[in-house]
mmCIF file with all atom_site columns, C-alpha atoms in Angstrom:
data_model
loop_
_atom_site.group_PDB
_atom_site.id
_atom_site.type_symbol
_atom_site.label_atom_id
_atom_site.label_alt_id
_atom_site.label_comp_id
_atom_site.label_asym_id
_atom_site.label_entity_id
_atom_site.label_seq_id
_atom_site.pdbx_PDB_ins_code
_atom_site.Cartn_x
_atom_site.Cartn_y
_atom_site.Cartn_z
_atom_site.occupancy
_atom_site.B_iso_or_equiv
_atom_site.pdbx_formal_charge
_atom_site.auth_seq_id
_atom_site.auth_comp_id
_atom_site.auth_asym_id
_atom_site.auth_atom_id
_atom_site.pdbx_PDB_model_num
ATOM 1   C CA . ALA A 1 1   ? 118.776 -47.771 -17.812 1.00 60.00 ? 25  ALA A CA 1
ATOM 2   C CA . GLN A 1 2   ? 115.472 -49.410 -17.197 1.00 67.00 ? 26  GLN A CA 1
ATOM 3   C CA . THR A 1 3   ? 115.606 -53.175 -16.796 1.00 90.00 ? 27  THR A CA 1
ATOM 4   C CA . VAL A 1 4   ? 112.935 -55.779 -16.246 1.00 95.00 ? 28  VAL A CA 1
ATOM 5   C CA . THR A 1 5   ? 113.680 -59.052 -14.491 1.00 96.00 ? 29  THR A CA 1
ATOM 6   C CA . GLN A 1 6   ? 111.577 -62.177 -14.468 1.00 97.00 ? 30  GLN A CA 1
ATOM 7   C CA . SER A 1 7   ? 113.246 -64.647 -12.159 1.00 95.00 ? 31  SER A CA 1
ATOM 8   C CA . GLN A 1 8   ? 111.075 -67.642 -13.029 1.00 96.00 ? 32  GLN A CA 1
ATOM 9   C CA . PRO A 1 9   ? 111.983 -69.109 -16.427 1.00 96.00 ? 33  PRO A CA 1
ATOM 10  C CA . GLU A 1 10  ? 109.249 -71.735 -16.037 1.00 97.00 ? 34  GLU A CA 1
ATOM 11  C CA . MET A 1 11  ? 106.179 -72.191 -13.888 1.00 97.00 ? 35  MET A CA 1
ATOM 12  C CA . SER A 1 12  ? 103.569 -74.907 -13.697 1.00 97.00 ? 36  SER A CA 1
ATOM 13  C CA . VAL A 1 13  ? 100.019 -74.842 -12.336 1.00 98.00 ? 37  VAL A CA 1
ATOM 14  C CA . GLN A 1 14  ? 97.192  -77.325 -12.040 1.00 98.00 ? 38  GLN A CA 1
ATOM 15  C CA . GLU A 1 15  ? 94.041  -76.477 -13.943 1.00 97.00 ? 39  GLU A CA 1
ATOM 16  C CA . ALA A 1 16  ? 91.630  -74.402 -11.797 1.00 97.00 ? 40  ALA A CA 1
ATOM 17  C CA . GLU A 1 17  ? 94.394  -73.480 -9.349  1.00 97.00 ? 41  GLU A CA 1
ATOM 18  C CA . THR A 1 18  ? 96.071  -70.092 -8.845  1.00 98.00 ? 42  THR A CA 1
ATOM 19  C CA . VAL A 1 19  ? 99.582  -69.137 -9.923  1.00 98.00 ? 43  VAL A CA 1
ATOM 20  C CA . THR A 1 20  ? 101.673 -66.000 -9.427  1.00 98.00 ? 44  THR A CA 1
ATOM 21  C CA . LEU A 1 21  ? 104.348 -64.854 -11.852 1.00 98.00 ? 45  LEU A CA 1
ATOM 22  C CA . SER A 1 22  ? 107.029 -62.519 -10.522 1.00 98.00 ? 46  SER A CA 1
ATOM 23  C CA . CYS A 1 23  ? 108.505 -59.408 -12.072 1.00 98.00 ? 47  CYS A CA 1
ATOM 24  C CA . THR A 1 24  ? 110.835 -56.726 -10.768 1.00 97.00 ? 48  THR A CA 1
ATOM 25  C CA . TYR A 1 25  ? 112.078 -53.658 -12.567 1.00 96.00 ? 49  TYR A CA 1
ATOM 26  C CA . ASP A 1 26  ? 114.650 -50.976 -12.112 1.00 94.00 ? 50  ASP A CA 1
ATOM 27  C CA . THR A 1 27  ? 113.983 -47.346 -12.935 1.00 89.00 ? 51  THR A CA 1
ATOM 28  C CA . SER A 1 28  ? 114.635 -43.844 -11.710 1.00 87.00 ? 52  SER A CA 1
ATOM 29  C CA . GLU A 1 29  ? 111.479 -42.521 -13.349 1.00 86.00 ? 53  GLU A CA 1
ATOM 30  C CA . SER A 1 30  ? 108.358 -41.610 -11.401 1.00 84.00 ? 54  SER A CA 1
ATOM 31  C CA . ASP A 1 31  ? 105.833 -41.877 -14.231 1.00 85.00 ? 55  ASP A CA 1
ATOM 32  C CA . TYR A 1 32  ? 105.695 -45.108 -16.141 1.00 89.00 ? 56  TYR A CA 1
ATOM 33  C CA . TYR A 1 33  ? 103.445 -47.968 -17.148 1.00 91.00 ? 57  TYR A CA 1
ATOM 34  C CA . LEU A 1 34  ? 103.721 -51.674 -16.514 1.00 93.00 ? 58  LEU A CA 1
ATOM 35  C CA . PHE A 1 35  ? 102.246 -54.434 -18.627 1.00 94.00 ? 59  PHE A CA 1
ATOM 36  C CA . TRP A 1 36  ? 101.891 -58.176 -18.756 1.00 97.00 ? 60  TRP A CA 1
ATOM 37  C CA . TYR A 1 37  ? 101.795 -59.718 -22.214 1.00 96.00 ? 61  TYR A CA 1
ATOM 38  C CA . LYS A 1 38  ? 101.002 -63.311 -23.139 1.00 96.00 ? 62  LYS A CA 1
ATOM 39  C CA . GLN A 1 39  ? 102.670 -64.989 -26.119 1.00 95.00 ? 63  GLN A CA 1
ATOM 40  C CA . PRO A 1 40  ? 101.142 -68.328 -27.124 1.00 93.00 ? 64  PRO A CA 1
ATOM 41  C CA . PRO A 1 41  ? 102.739 -70.565 -29.785 1.00 86.00 ? 65  PRO A CA 1
ATOM 42  C CA . SER A 1 42  ? 100.969 -68.468 -32.425 1.00 80.00 ? 66  SER A CA 1
ATOM 43  C CA . ARG A 1 43  ? 103.678 -65.855 -31.591 1.00 85.00 ? 67  ARG A CA 1
ATOM 44  C CA . GLN A 1 44  ? 101.273 -62.936 -31.218 1.00 87.00 ? 68  GLN A CA 1
ATOM 45  C CA . MET A 1 45  ? 101.886 -60.840 -28.115 1.00 91.00 ? 69  MET A CA 1
ATOM 46  C CA . ILE A 1 46  ? 98.536  -60.331 -26.390 1.00 93.00 ? 70  ILE A CA 1
ATOM 47  C CA . LEU A 1 47  ? 98.041  -57.672 -23.728 1.00 92.00 ? 71  LEU A CA 1
ATOM 48  C CA . VAL A 1 48  ? 96.821  -59.260 -20.503 1.00 96.00 ? 72  VAL A CA 1
ATOM 49  C CA . ILE A 1 49  ? 96.789  -56.351 -18.082 1.00 95.00 ? 73  ILE A CA 1
ATOM 50  C CA . ARG A 1 50  ? 98.372  -52.946 -17.515 1.00 93.00 ? 74  ARG A CA 1
ATOM 51  C CA . GLN A 1 51  ? 99.078  -50.726 -14.543 1.00 93.00 ? 75  GLN A CA 1
ATOM 52  C CA . GLU A 1 52  ? 99.764  -47.002 -14.360 1.00 90.00 ? 76  GLU A CA 1
ATOM 53  C CA . ALA A 1 53  ? 102.464 -46.237 -11.821 1.00 90.00 ? 77  ALA A CA 1
ATOM 54  C CA . TYR A 1 54  ? 100.564 -43.255 -10.400 1.00 88.00 ? 78  TYR A CA 1
ATOM 55  C CA . LYS A 1 55  ? 97.613  -45.472 -9.479  1.00 88.00 ? 79  LYS A CA 1
ATOM 56  C CA . GLN A 1 56  ? 97.822  -47.172 -6.112  1.00 85.00 ? 80  GLN A CA 1
ATOM 57  C CA . GLN A 1 57  ? 94.962  -49.547 -6.831  1.00 91.00 ? 81  GLN A CA 1
ATOM 58  C CA . ASN A 1 58  ? 96.018  -52.844 -8.350  1.00 94.00 ? 82  ASN A CA 1
ATOM 59  C CA . ALA A 1 59  ? 94.660  -53.551 -11.831 1.00 93.00 ? 83  ALA A CA 1
ATOM 60  C CA . THR A 1 60  ? 92.273  -56.453 -12.366 1.00 94.00 ? 84  THR A CA 1
ATOM 61  C CA . GLU A 1 61  ? 91.000  -58.055 -15.558 1.00 94.00 ? 85  GLU A CA 1
ATOM 62  C CA . ASN A 1 62  ? 88.667  -60.983 -14.908 1.00 95.00 ? 86  ASN A CA 1
ATOM 63  C CA . ARG A 1 63  ? 90.876  -63.869 -13.677 1.00 97.00 ? 87  ARG A CA 1
ATOM 64  C CA . PHE A 1 64  ? 94.037  -61.793 -13.950 1.00 98.00 ? 88  PHE A CA 1
ATOM 65  C CA . SER A 1 65  ? 95.205  -59.379 -11.286 1.00 97.00 ? 89  SER A CA 1
ATOM 66  C CA . VAL A 1 66  ? 98.453  -57.716 -10.329 1.00 97.00 ? 90  VAL A CA 1
ATOM 67  C CA . ASN A 1 67  ? 100.233 -56.928 -7.099  1.00 97.00 ? 91  ASN A CA 1
ATOM 68  C CA . PHE A 1 68  ? 101.983 -53.638 -7.762  1.00 96.00 ? 92  PHE A CA 1
ATOM 69  C CA . GLN A 1 69  ? 104.437 -52.480 -5.123  1.00 95.00 ? 93  GLN A CA 1
ATOM 70  C CA . LYS A 1 70  ? 106.012 -49.276 -6.375  1.00 93.00 ? 94  LYS A CA 1
ATOM 71  C CA . ALA A 1 71  ? 108.522 -48.827 -3.560  1.00 93.00 ? 95  ALA A CA 1
ATOM 72  C CA . ALA A 1 72  ? 109.790 -52.360 -4.014  1.00 95.00 ? 96  ALA A CA 1
ATOM 73  C CA . LYS A 1 73  ? 109.600 -52.042 -7.828  1.00 95.00 ? 97  LYS A CA 1
ATOM 74  C CA . SER A 1 74  ? 107.670 -55.269 -8.001  1.00 96.00 ? 98  SER A CA 1
ATOM 75  C CA . PHE A 1 75  ? 104.840 -56.149 -10.370 1.00 97.00 ? 99  PHE A CA 1
ATOM 76  C CA . SER A 1 76  ? 103.547 -59.708 -10.064 1.00 98.00 ? 100 SER A CA 1
ATOM 77  C CA . LEU A 1 77  ? 100.728 -61.302 -12.042 1.00 98.00 ? 101 LEU A CA 1
ATOM 78  C CA . LYS A 1 78  ? 98.200  -63.590 -10.405 1.00 98.00 ? 102 LYS A CA 1
ATOM 79  C CA . ILE A 1 79  ? 96.144  -65.934 -12.551 1.00 98.00 ? 103 ILE A CA 1
ATOM 80  C CA . SER A 1 80  ? 93.147  -67.399 -10.771 1.00 98.00 ? 104 SER A CA 1
ATOM 81  C CA . ASP A 1 81  ? 91.165  -70.475 -11.852 1.00 97.00 ? 105 ASP A CA 1
ATOM 82  C CA . SER A 1 82  ? 93.874  -71.357 -14.389 1.00 97.00 ? 106 SER A CA 1
ATOM 83  C CA . GLN A 1 83  ? 92.678  -72.725 -17.711 1.00 97.00 ? 107 GLN A CA 1
ATOM 84  C CA . LEU A 1 84  ? 94.451  -74.818 -20.328 1.00 96.00 ? 108 LEU A CA 1
ATOM 85  C CA . GLY A 1 85  ? 94.334  -71.831 -22.663 1.00 95.00 ? 109 GLY A CA 1
ATOM 86  C CA . ASP A 1 86  ? 96.460  -69.837 -20.237 1.00 97.00 ? 110 ASP A CA 1
ATOM 87  C CA . ALA A 1 87  ? 99.512  -71.890 -21.183 1.00 97.00 ? 111 ALA A CA 1
ATOM 88  C CA . ALA A 1 88  ? 101.961 -69.533 -22.895 1.00 97.00 ? 112 ALA A CA 1
ATOM 89  C CA . MET A 1 89  ? 105.033 -67.367 -22.413 1.00 97.00 ? 113 MET A CA 1
ATOM 90  C CA . TYR A 1 90  ? 104.298 -64.399 -20.186 1.00 98.00 ? 114 TYR A CA 1
ATOM 91  C CA . PHE A 1 91  ? 106.314 -61.221 -20.492 1.00 97.00 ? 115 PHE A CA 1
ATOM 92  C CA . CYS A 1 92  ? 106.445 -58.385 -18.029 1.00 97.00 ? 116 CYS A CA 1
ATOM 93  C CA . ALA A 1 93  ? 107.083 -55.027 -19.675 1.00 94.00 ? 117 ALA A CA 1
ATOM 94  C CA . TYR A 1 94  ? 107.874 -51.472 -18.642 1.00 92.00 ? 118 TYR A CA 1
ATOM 95  C CA . ARG A 1 95  ? 107.276 -48.284 -20.571 1.00 89.00 ? 119 ARG A CA 1
ATOM 96  C CA . THR A 1 96  ? 108.009 -44.639 -19.856 1.00 81.00 ? 120 THR A CA 1
ATOM 97  C CA . LEU A 1 97  ? 107.120 -41.547 -21.806 1.00 71.00 ? 121 LEU A CA 1
ATOM 98  C CA . ARG A 1 98  ? 110.539 -39.990 -21.438 1.00 62.00 ? 122 ARG A CA 1
ATOM 99  C CA . ASN A 1 99  ? 112.723 -42.583 -23.122 1.00 52.00 ? 123 ASN A CA 1
ATOM 100 C CA . ASN A 1 100 ? 111.598 -42.668 -26.742 1.00 52.00 ? 124 ASN A CA 1
ATOM 101 C CA . ASN A 1 101 ? 108.450 -44.560 -25.792 1.00 68.00 ? 125 ASN A CA 1
ATOM 102 C CA . ASP A 1 102 ? 110.183 -47.895 -26.148 1.00 76.00 ? 126 ASP A CA 1
ATOM 103 C CA . MET A 1 103 ? 108.930 -50.782 -24.088 1.00 86.00 ? 127 MET A CA 1
ATOM 104 C CA . ARG A 1 104 ? 111.371 -52.910 -22.095 1.00 90.00 ? 128 ARG A CA 1
ATOM 105 C CA . PHE A 1 105 ? 110.536 -56.575 -21.741 1.00 94.00 ? 129 PHE A CA 1
ATOM 106 C CA . GLY A 1 106 ? 111.689 -59.220 -19.318 1.00 96.00 ? 130 GLY A CA 1
ATOM 107 C CA . ALA A 1 107 ? 113.021 -62.557 -20.531 1.00 95.00 ? 131 ALA A CA 1
ATOM 108 C CA . GLY A 1 108 ? 109.662 -64.229 -19.988 1.00 96.00 ? 132 GLY A CA 1
ATOM 109 C CA . THR A 1 109 ? 108.146 -67.022 -17.921 1.00 97.00 ? 133 THR A CA 1
ATOM 110 C CA . ARG A 1 110 ? 106.858 -70.147 -19.605 1.00 97.00 ? 134 ARG A CA 1
ATOM 111 C CA . LEU A 1 111 ? 103.610 -71.198 -17.937 1.00 98.00 ? 135 LEU A CA 1
ATOM 112 C CA . THR A 1 112 ? 102.414 -74.786 -18.216 1.00 97.00 ? 136 THR A CA 1
ATOM 113 C CA . VAL A 1 113 ? 98.877  -75.702 -17.176 1.00 97.00 ? 137 VAL A CA 1
ATOM 114 C CA . LYS A 1 114 ? 98.337  -79.316 -16.182 1.00 97.00 ? 138 LYS A CA 1
ATOM 115 C CA . PRO A 1 115 ? 94.885  -80.865 -16.691 1.00 94.00 ? 139 PRO A CA 1
ATOM 116 C CA . ASP B 2 1   ? 88.336  -55.514 -37.641 1.00 60.00 ? 17  ASP B CA 1
ATOM 117 C CA . ALA B 2 2   ? 91.709  -56.689 -38.880 1.00 77.00 ? 18  ALA B CA 1
ATOM 118 C CA . GLY B 2 3   ? 94.553  -56.677 -36.398 1.00 92.00 ? 19  GLY B CA 1
ATOM 119 C CA . VAL B 2 4   ? 98.162  -55.817 -37.113 1.00 95.00 ? 20  VAL B CA 1
ATOM 120 C CA . THR B 2 5   ? 99.287  -57.716 -40.187 1.00 96.00 ? 21  THR B CA 1
ATOM 121 C CA . GLN B 2 6   ? 102.866 -58.535 -41.052 1.00 97.00 ? 22  GLN B CA 1
ATOM 122 C CA . SER B 2 7   ? 104.404 -60.005 -44.159 1.00 97.00 ? 23  SER B CA 1
ATOM 123 C CA . PRO B 2 8   ? 106.000 -62.289 -44.933 1.00 97.00 ? 24  PRO B CA 1
ATOM 124 C CA . THR B 2 9   ? 105.454 -64.755 -42.087 1.00 96.00 ? 25  THR B CA 1
ATOM 125 C CA . HIS B 2 10  ? 108.725 -66.560 -42.714 1.00 96.00 ? 26  HIS B CA 1
ATOM 126 C CA . LEU B 2 11  ? 111.869 -65.597 -44.578 1.00 96.00 ? 27  LEU B CA 1
ATOM 127 C CA . ILE B 2 12  ? 115.225 -67.234 -45.205 1.00 98.00 ? 28  ILE B CA 1
ATOM 128 C CA . LYS B 2 13  ? 118.154 -65.079 -46.300 1.00 98.00 ? 29  LYS B CA 1
ATOM 129 C CA . THR B 2 14  ? 121.889 -65.482 -46.746 1.00 98.00 ? 30  THR B CA 1
ATOM 130 C CA . ARG B 2 15  ? 124.533 -63.490 -44.898 1.00 98.00 ? 31  ARG B CA 1
ATOM 131 C CA . GLY B 2 16  ? 125.219 -60.167 -46.574 1.00 98.00 ? 32  GLY B CA 1
ATOM 132 C CA . GLN B 2 17  ? 121.798 -59.926 -48.194 1.00 98.00 ? 33  GLN B CA 1
ATOM 133 C CA . GLN B 2 18  ? 119.191 -57.281 -47.535 1.00 98.00 ? 34  GLN B CA 1
ATOM 134 C CA . VAL B 2 19  ? 115.635 -57.825 -46.302 1.00 98.00 ? 35  VAL B CA 1
ATOM 135 C CA . THR B 2 20  ? 112.444 -55.771 -46.110 1.00 98.00 ? 36  THR B CA 1
ATOM 136 C CA . LEU B 2 21  ? 109.682 -56.586 -43.663 1.00 98.00 ? 37  LEU B CA 1
ATOM 137 C CA . ARG B 2 22  ? 106.228 -55.051 -43.894 1.00 98.00 ? 38  ARG B CA 1
ATOM 138 C CA . CYS B 2 23  ? 103.580 -54.106 -41.367 1.00 98.00 ? 39  CYS B CA 1
ATOM 139 C CA . SER B 2 24  ? 100.031 -52.785 -41.623 1.00 97.00 ? 40  SER B CA 1
ATOM 140 C CA . PRO B 2 25  ? 98.675  -51.285 -38.407 1.00 96.00 ? 41  PRO B CA 1
ATOM 141 C CA . ILE B 2 26  ? 95.184  -51.538 -37.036 1.00 95.00 ? 42  ILE B CA 1
ATOM 142 C CA . SER B 2 27  ? 92.886  -49.079 -38.786 1.00 94.00 ? 43  SER B CA 1
ATOM 143 C CA . GLY B 2 28  ? 93.038  -45.728 -37.009 1.00 91.00 ? 44  GLY B CA 1
ATOM 144 C CA . HIS B 2 29  ? 96.382  -46.396 -35.367 1.00 93.00 ? 45  HIS B CA 1
ATOM 145 C CA . LYS B 2 30  ? 99.030  -43.824 -36.223 1.00 92.00 ? 46  LYS B CA 1
ATOM 146 C CA . SER B 2 31  ? 102.005 -45.249 -34.333 1.00 92.00 ? 47  SER B CA 1
ATOM 147 C CA . VAL B 2 32  ? 104.051 -48.258 -35.412 1.00 94.00 ? 48  VAL B CA 1
ATOM 148 C CA . SER B 2 33  ? 106.885 -49.836 -33.460 1.00 94.00 ? 49  SER B CA 1
ATOM 149 C CA . TRP B 2 34  ? 109.302 -52.599 -34.405 1.00 96.00 ? 50  TRP B CA 1
ATOM 150 C CA . TYR B 2 35  ? 110.785 -55.149 -32.039 1.00 96.00 ? 51  TYR B CA 1
ATOM 151 C CA . GLN B 2 36  ? 113.337 -57.937 -32.438 1.00 97.00 ? 52  GLN B CA 1
ATOM 152 C CA . GLN B 2 37  ? 112.779 -61.106 -30.434 1.00 96.00 ? 53  GLN B CA 1
ATOM 153 C CA . VAL B 2 38  ? 115.685 -63.519 -30.367 1.00 95.00 ? 54  VAL B CA 1
ATOM 154 C CA . LEU B 2 39  ? 114.785 -67.089 -29.418 1.00 90.00 ? 55  LEU B CA 1
ATOM 155 C CA . GLY B 2 40  ? 114.418 -67.452 -25.664 1.00 87.00 ? 56  GLY B CA 1
ATOM 156 C CA . GLN B 2 41  ? 114.408 -63.720 -24.950 1.00 91.00 ? 57  GLN B CA 1
ATOM 157 C CA . GLY B 2 42  ? 111.935 -60.919 -24.641 1.00 93.00 ? 58  GLY B CA 1
ATOM 158 C CA . PRO B 2 43  ? 111.409 -58.466 -27.505 1.00 94.00 ? 59  PRO B CA 1
ATOM 159 C CA . GLN B 2 44  ? 113.878 -55.597 -27.919 1.00 94.00 ? 60  GLN B CA 1
ATOM 160 C CA . PHE B 2 45  ? 112.846 -52.197 -29.208 1.00 93.00 ? 61  PHE B CA 1
ATOM 161 C CA . ILE B 2 46  ? 114.170 -51.189 -32.622 1.00 95.00 ? 62  ILE B CA 1
ATOM 162 C CA . PHE B 2 47  ? 112.113 -48.213 -33.858 1.00 92.00 ? 63  PHE B CA 1
ATOM 163 C CA . GLN B 2 48  ? 108.969 -46.240 -33.263 1.00 92.00 ? 64  GLN B CA 1
ATOM 164 C CA . TYR B 2 49  ? 107.239 -44.105 -35.878 1.00 93.00 ? 65  TYR B CA 1
ATOM 165 C CA . TYR B 2 50  ? 104.341 -41.731 -35.334 1.00 90.00 ? 66  TYR B CA 1
ATOM 166 C CA . GLU B 2 51  ? 102.704 -39.703 -38.057 1.00 90.00 ? 67  GLU B CA 1
ATOM 167 C CA . LYS B 2 52  ? 105.485 -40.772 -40.445 1.00 90.00 ? 68  LYS B CA 1
ATOM 168 C CA . GLU B 2 53  ? 108.232 -39.386 -38.215 1.00 91.00 ? 69  GLU B CA 1
ATOM 169 C CA . GLU B 2 54  ? 110.783 -41.415 -36.281 1.00 91.00 ? 70  GLU B CA 1
ATOM 170 C CA . ARG B 2 55  ? 110.068 -40.950 -32.581 1.00 88.00 ? 71  ARG B CA 1
ATOM 171 C CA . GLY B 2 56  ? 112.499 -43.398 -31.104 1.00 87.00 ? 72  GLY B CA 1
ATOM 172 C CA . ARG B 2 57  ? 115.347 -45.722 -31.913 1.00 90.00 ? 73  ARG B CA 1
ATOM 173 C CA . GLY B 2 58  ? 116.760 -48.586 -29.892 1.00 90.00 ? 74  GLY B CA 1
ATOM 174 C CA . ASN B 2 59  ? 120.356 -49.745 -29.653 1.00 91.00 ? 75  ASN B CA 1
ATOM 175 C CA . PHE B 2 60  ? 120.638 -51.247 -33.122 1.00 96.00 ? 76  PHE B CA 1
ATOM 176 C CA . PRO B 2 61  ? 123.280 -50.582 -35.797 1.00 97.00 ? 77  PRO B CA 1
ATOM 177 C CA . ASP B 2 62  ? 122.701 -48.377 -38.814 1.00 96.00 ? 78  ASP B CA 1
ATOM 178 C CA . ARG B 2 63  ? 122.109 -51.498 -40.903 1.00 97.00 ? 79  ARG B CA 1
ATOM 179 C CA . PHE B 2 64  ? 118.583 -51.299 -39.521 1.00 98.00 ? 80  PHE B CA 1
ATOM 180 C CA . SER B 2 65  ? 116.301 -48.652 -40.969 1.00 97.00 ? 81  SER B CA 1
ATOM 181 C CA . ALA B 2 66  ? 112.571 -48.113 -41.212 1.00 97.00 ? 82  ALA B CA 1
ATOM 182 C CA . ARG B 2 67  ? 109.962 -45.792 -42.586 1.00 96.00 ? 83  ARG B CA 1
ATOM 183 C CA . GLN B 2 68  ? 106.263 -45.124 -42.276 1.00 97.00 ? 84  GLN B CA 1
ATOM 184 C CA . PHE B 2 69  ? 104.018 -44.367 -45.204 1.00 96.00 ? 85  PHE B CA 1
ATOM 185 C CA . PRO B 2 70  ? 101.082 -41.908 -45.484 1.00 95.00 ? 86  PRO B CA 1
ATOM 186 C CA . ASN B 2 71  ? 98.647  -44.796 -44.855 1.00 94.00 ? 87  ASN B CA 1
ATOM 187 C CA . TYR B 2 72  ? 100.604 -45.509 -41.622 1.00 96.00 ? 88  TYR B CA 1
ATOM 188 C CA . SER B 2 73  ? 101.941 -48.845 -42.828 1.00 97.00 ? 89  SER B CA 1
ATOM 189 C CA . SER B 2 74  ? 105.629 -49.399 -42.221 1.00 97.00 ? 90  SER B CA 1
ATOM 190 C CA . GLU B 2 75  ? 108.669 -51.178 -43.540 1.00 98.00 ? 91  GLU B CA 1
ATOM 191 C CA . LEU B 2 76  ? 111.729 -52.383 -41.670 1.00 98.00 ? 92  LEU B CA 1
ATOM 192 C CA . ASN B 2 77  ? 114.900 -52.809 -43.714 1.00 98.00 ? 93  ASN B CA 1
ATOM 193 C CA . VAL B 2 78  ? 117.985 -54.670 -42.643 1.00 98.00 ? 94  VAL B CA 1
ATOM 194 C CA . ASN B 2 79  ? 121.136 -54.491 -44.773 1.00 97.00 ? 95  ASN B CA 1
ATOM 195 C CA . ALA B 2 80  ? 124.229 -56.695 -44.785 1.00 98.00 ? 96  ALA B CA 1
ATOM 196 C CA . LEU B 2 81  ? 122.510 -59.448 -42.834 1.00 98.00 ? 97  LEU B CA 1
ATOM 197 C CA . LEU B 2 82  ? 124.430 -61.258 -40.113 1.00 98.00 ? 98  LEU B CA 1
ATOM 198 C CA . LEU B 2 83  ? 123.703 -64.646 -38.574 1.00 97.00 ? 99  LEU B CA 1
ATOM 199 C CA . GLY B 2 84  ? 122.798 -62.818 -35.369 1.00 96.00 ? 100 GLY B CA 1
ATOM 200 C CA . ASP B 2 85  ? 119.938 -61.048 -37.117 1.00 98.00 ? 101 ASP B CA 1
ATOM 201 C CA . SER B 2 86  ? 117.995 -64.321 -37.100 1.00 98.00 ? 102 SER B CA 1
ATOM 202 C CA . ALA B 2 87  ? 114.971 -63.608 -34.949 1.00 97.00 ? 103 ALA B CA 1
ATOM 203 C CA . LEU B 2 88  ? 111.243 -62.999 -34.822 1.00 97.00 ? 104 LEU B CA 1
ATOM 204 C CA . TYR B 2 89  ? 110.515 -59.424 -35.863 1.00 98.00 ? 105 TYR B CA 1
ATOM 205 C CA . LEU B 2 90  ? 107.387 -58.036 -34.288 1.00 96.00 ? 106 LEU B CA 1
ATOM 206 C CA . CYS B 2 91  ? 105.443 -55.004 -35.390 1.00 96.00 ? 107 CYS B CA 1
ATOM 207 C CA . ALA B 2 92  ? 103.100 -53.251 -32.996 1.00 94.00 ? 108 ALA B CA 1
ATOM 208 C CA . SER B 2 93  ? 100.668 -50.430 -33.525 1.00 93.00 ? 109 SER B CA 1
ATOM 209 C CA . SER B 2 94  ? 98.936  -48.040 -31.148 1.00 89.00 ? 110 SER B CA 1
ATOM 210 C CA . TRP B 2 95  ? 96.497  -45.183 -31.517 1.00 85.00 ? 111 TRP B CA 1
ATOM 211 C CA . GLY B 2 96  ? 98.895  -42.693 -29.976 1.00 78.00 ? 112 GLY B CA 1
ATOM 212 C CA . GLU B 2 97  ? 102.529 -42.374 -29.050 1.00 73.00 ? 113 GLU B CA 1
ATOM 213 C CA . GLN B 2 98  ? 101.981 -41.873 -25.333 1.00 70.00 ? 114 GLN B CA 1
ATOM 214 C CA . GLY B 2 99  ? 103.026 -44.499 -22.859 1.00 68.00 ? 115 GLY B CA 1
ATOM 215 C CA . ASN B 2 100 ? 99.453  -45.258 -21.864 1.00 70.00 ? 116 ASN B CA 1
ATOM 216 C CA . SER B 2 101 ? 98.528  -46.249 -25.403 1.00 78.00 ? 117 SER B CA 1
ATOM 217 C CA . PRO B 2 102 ? 98.679  -50.060 -25.417 1.00 82.00 ? 118 PRO B CA 1
ATOM 218 C CA . LEU B 2 103 ? 100.663 -51.797 -28.107 1.00 88.00 ? 119 LEU B CA 1
ATOM 219 C CA . HIS B 2 104 ? 98.841  -54.266 -30.334 1.00 91.00 ? 120 HIS B CA 1
ATOM 220 C CA . PHE B 2 105 ? 101.221 -56.780 -31.875 1.00 93.00 ? 121 PHE B CA 1
ATOM 221 C CA . GLY B 2 106 ? 101.178 -58.706 -35.111 1.00 94.00 ? 122 GLY B CA 1
ATOM 222 C CA . ASN B 2 107 ? 102.168 -62.353 -35.444 1.00 93.00 ? 123 ASN B CA 1
ATOM 223 C CA . GLY B 2 108 ? 105.660 -61.428 -36.510 1.00 95.00 ? 124 GLY B CA 1
ATOM 224 C CA . THR B 2 109 ? 108.038 -62.336 -39.310 1.00 97.00 ? 125 THR B CA 1
ATOM 225 C CA . ARG B 2 110 ? 110.441 -65.175 -38.590 1.00 97.00 ? 126 ARG B CA 1
ATOM 226 C CA . LEU B 2 111 ? 113.769 -64.293 -40.256 1.00 98.00 ? 127 LEU B CA 1
ATOM 227 C CA . THR B 2 112 ? 116.440 -66.959 -40.619 1.00 98.00 ? 128 THR B CA 1
ATOM 228 C CA . VAL B 2 113 ? 119.883 -65.933 -41.847 1.00 98.00 ? 129 VAL B CA 1
ATOM 229 C CA . THR B 2 114 ? 122.122 -68.751 -43.085 1.00 97.00 ? 130 THR B CA 1
#
């Protein structure tokens, strides 16, 4: 079974600094997708960034980038120039086409941004 | 454009009762998925529907059922409610059913079972 592990229940970063959130996953599949979602207090899950496993190049979206290491099954999220609005729960998620298209989420990391 | 809308936003039920949660996908999206998010955990997959057919089901008991209507909206039904069913229920829509089709989530329905 596919599992997603986020080993950091909470992280804190100073405004304008950089923070990295960790995520590891376990799978025997070769084709899959990885995502980072942000969940602010409004409860809505917002897609931050996604990575296709067949792509070697790390995805980047403005201040957000990932470090995808397929062999190590690691998928970390780097937030540069952190802003107060980045404070939220961050969930790493895994999705494969083969297994009913369901998405597996980690337990989340609560990010606090200090002014 | 409107995002994924869910109703109601909050709901309080008693053990043994039945509940129906509703979801309207983003216009043009044909796939709807349901997730349960217990406090302090990540969401867990319940169902996926695409073109009104069930495409996937997570590890939930038969008390949970769902359906998708011709306009692609969806309902999630839970019978014989248990205290453990208290959670945030998230609906997500996507334009396709493939894994590369990003999920767009609604704000969820907070269900409390007493």
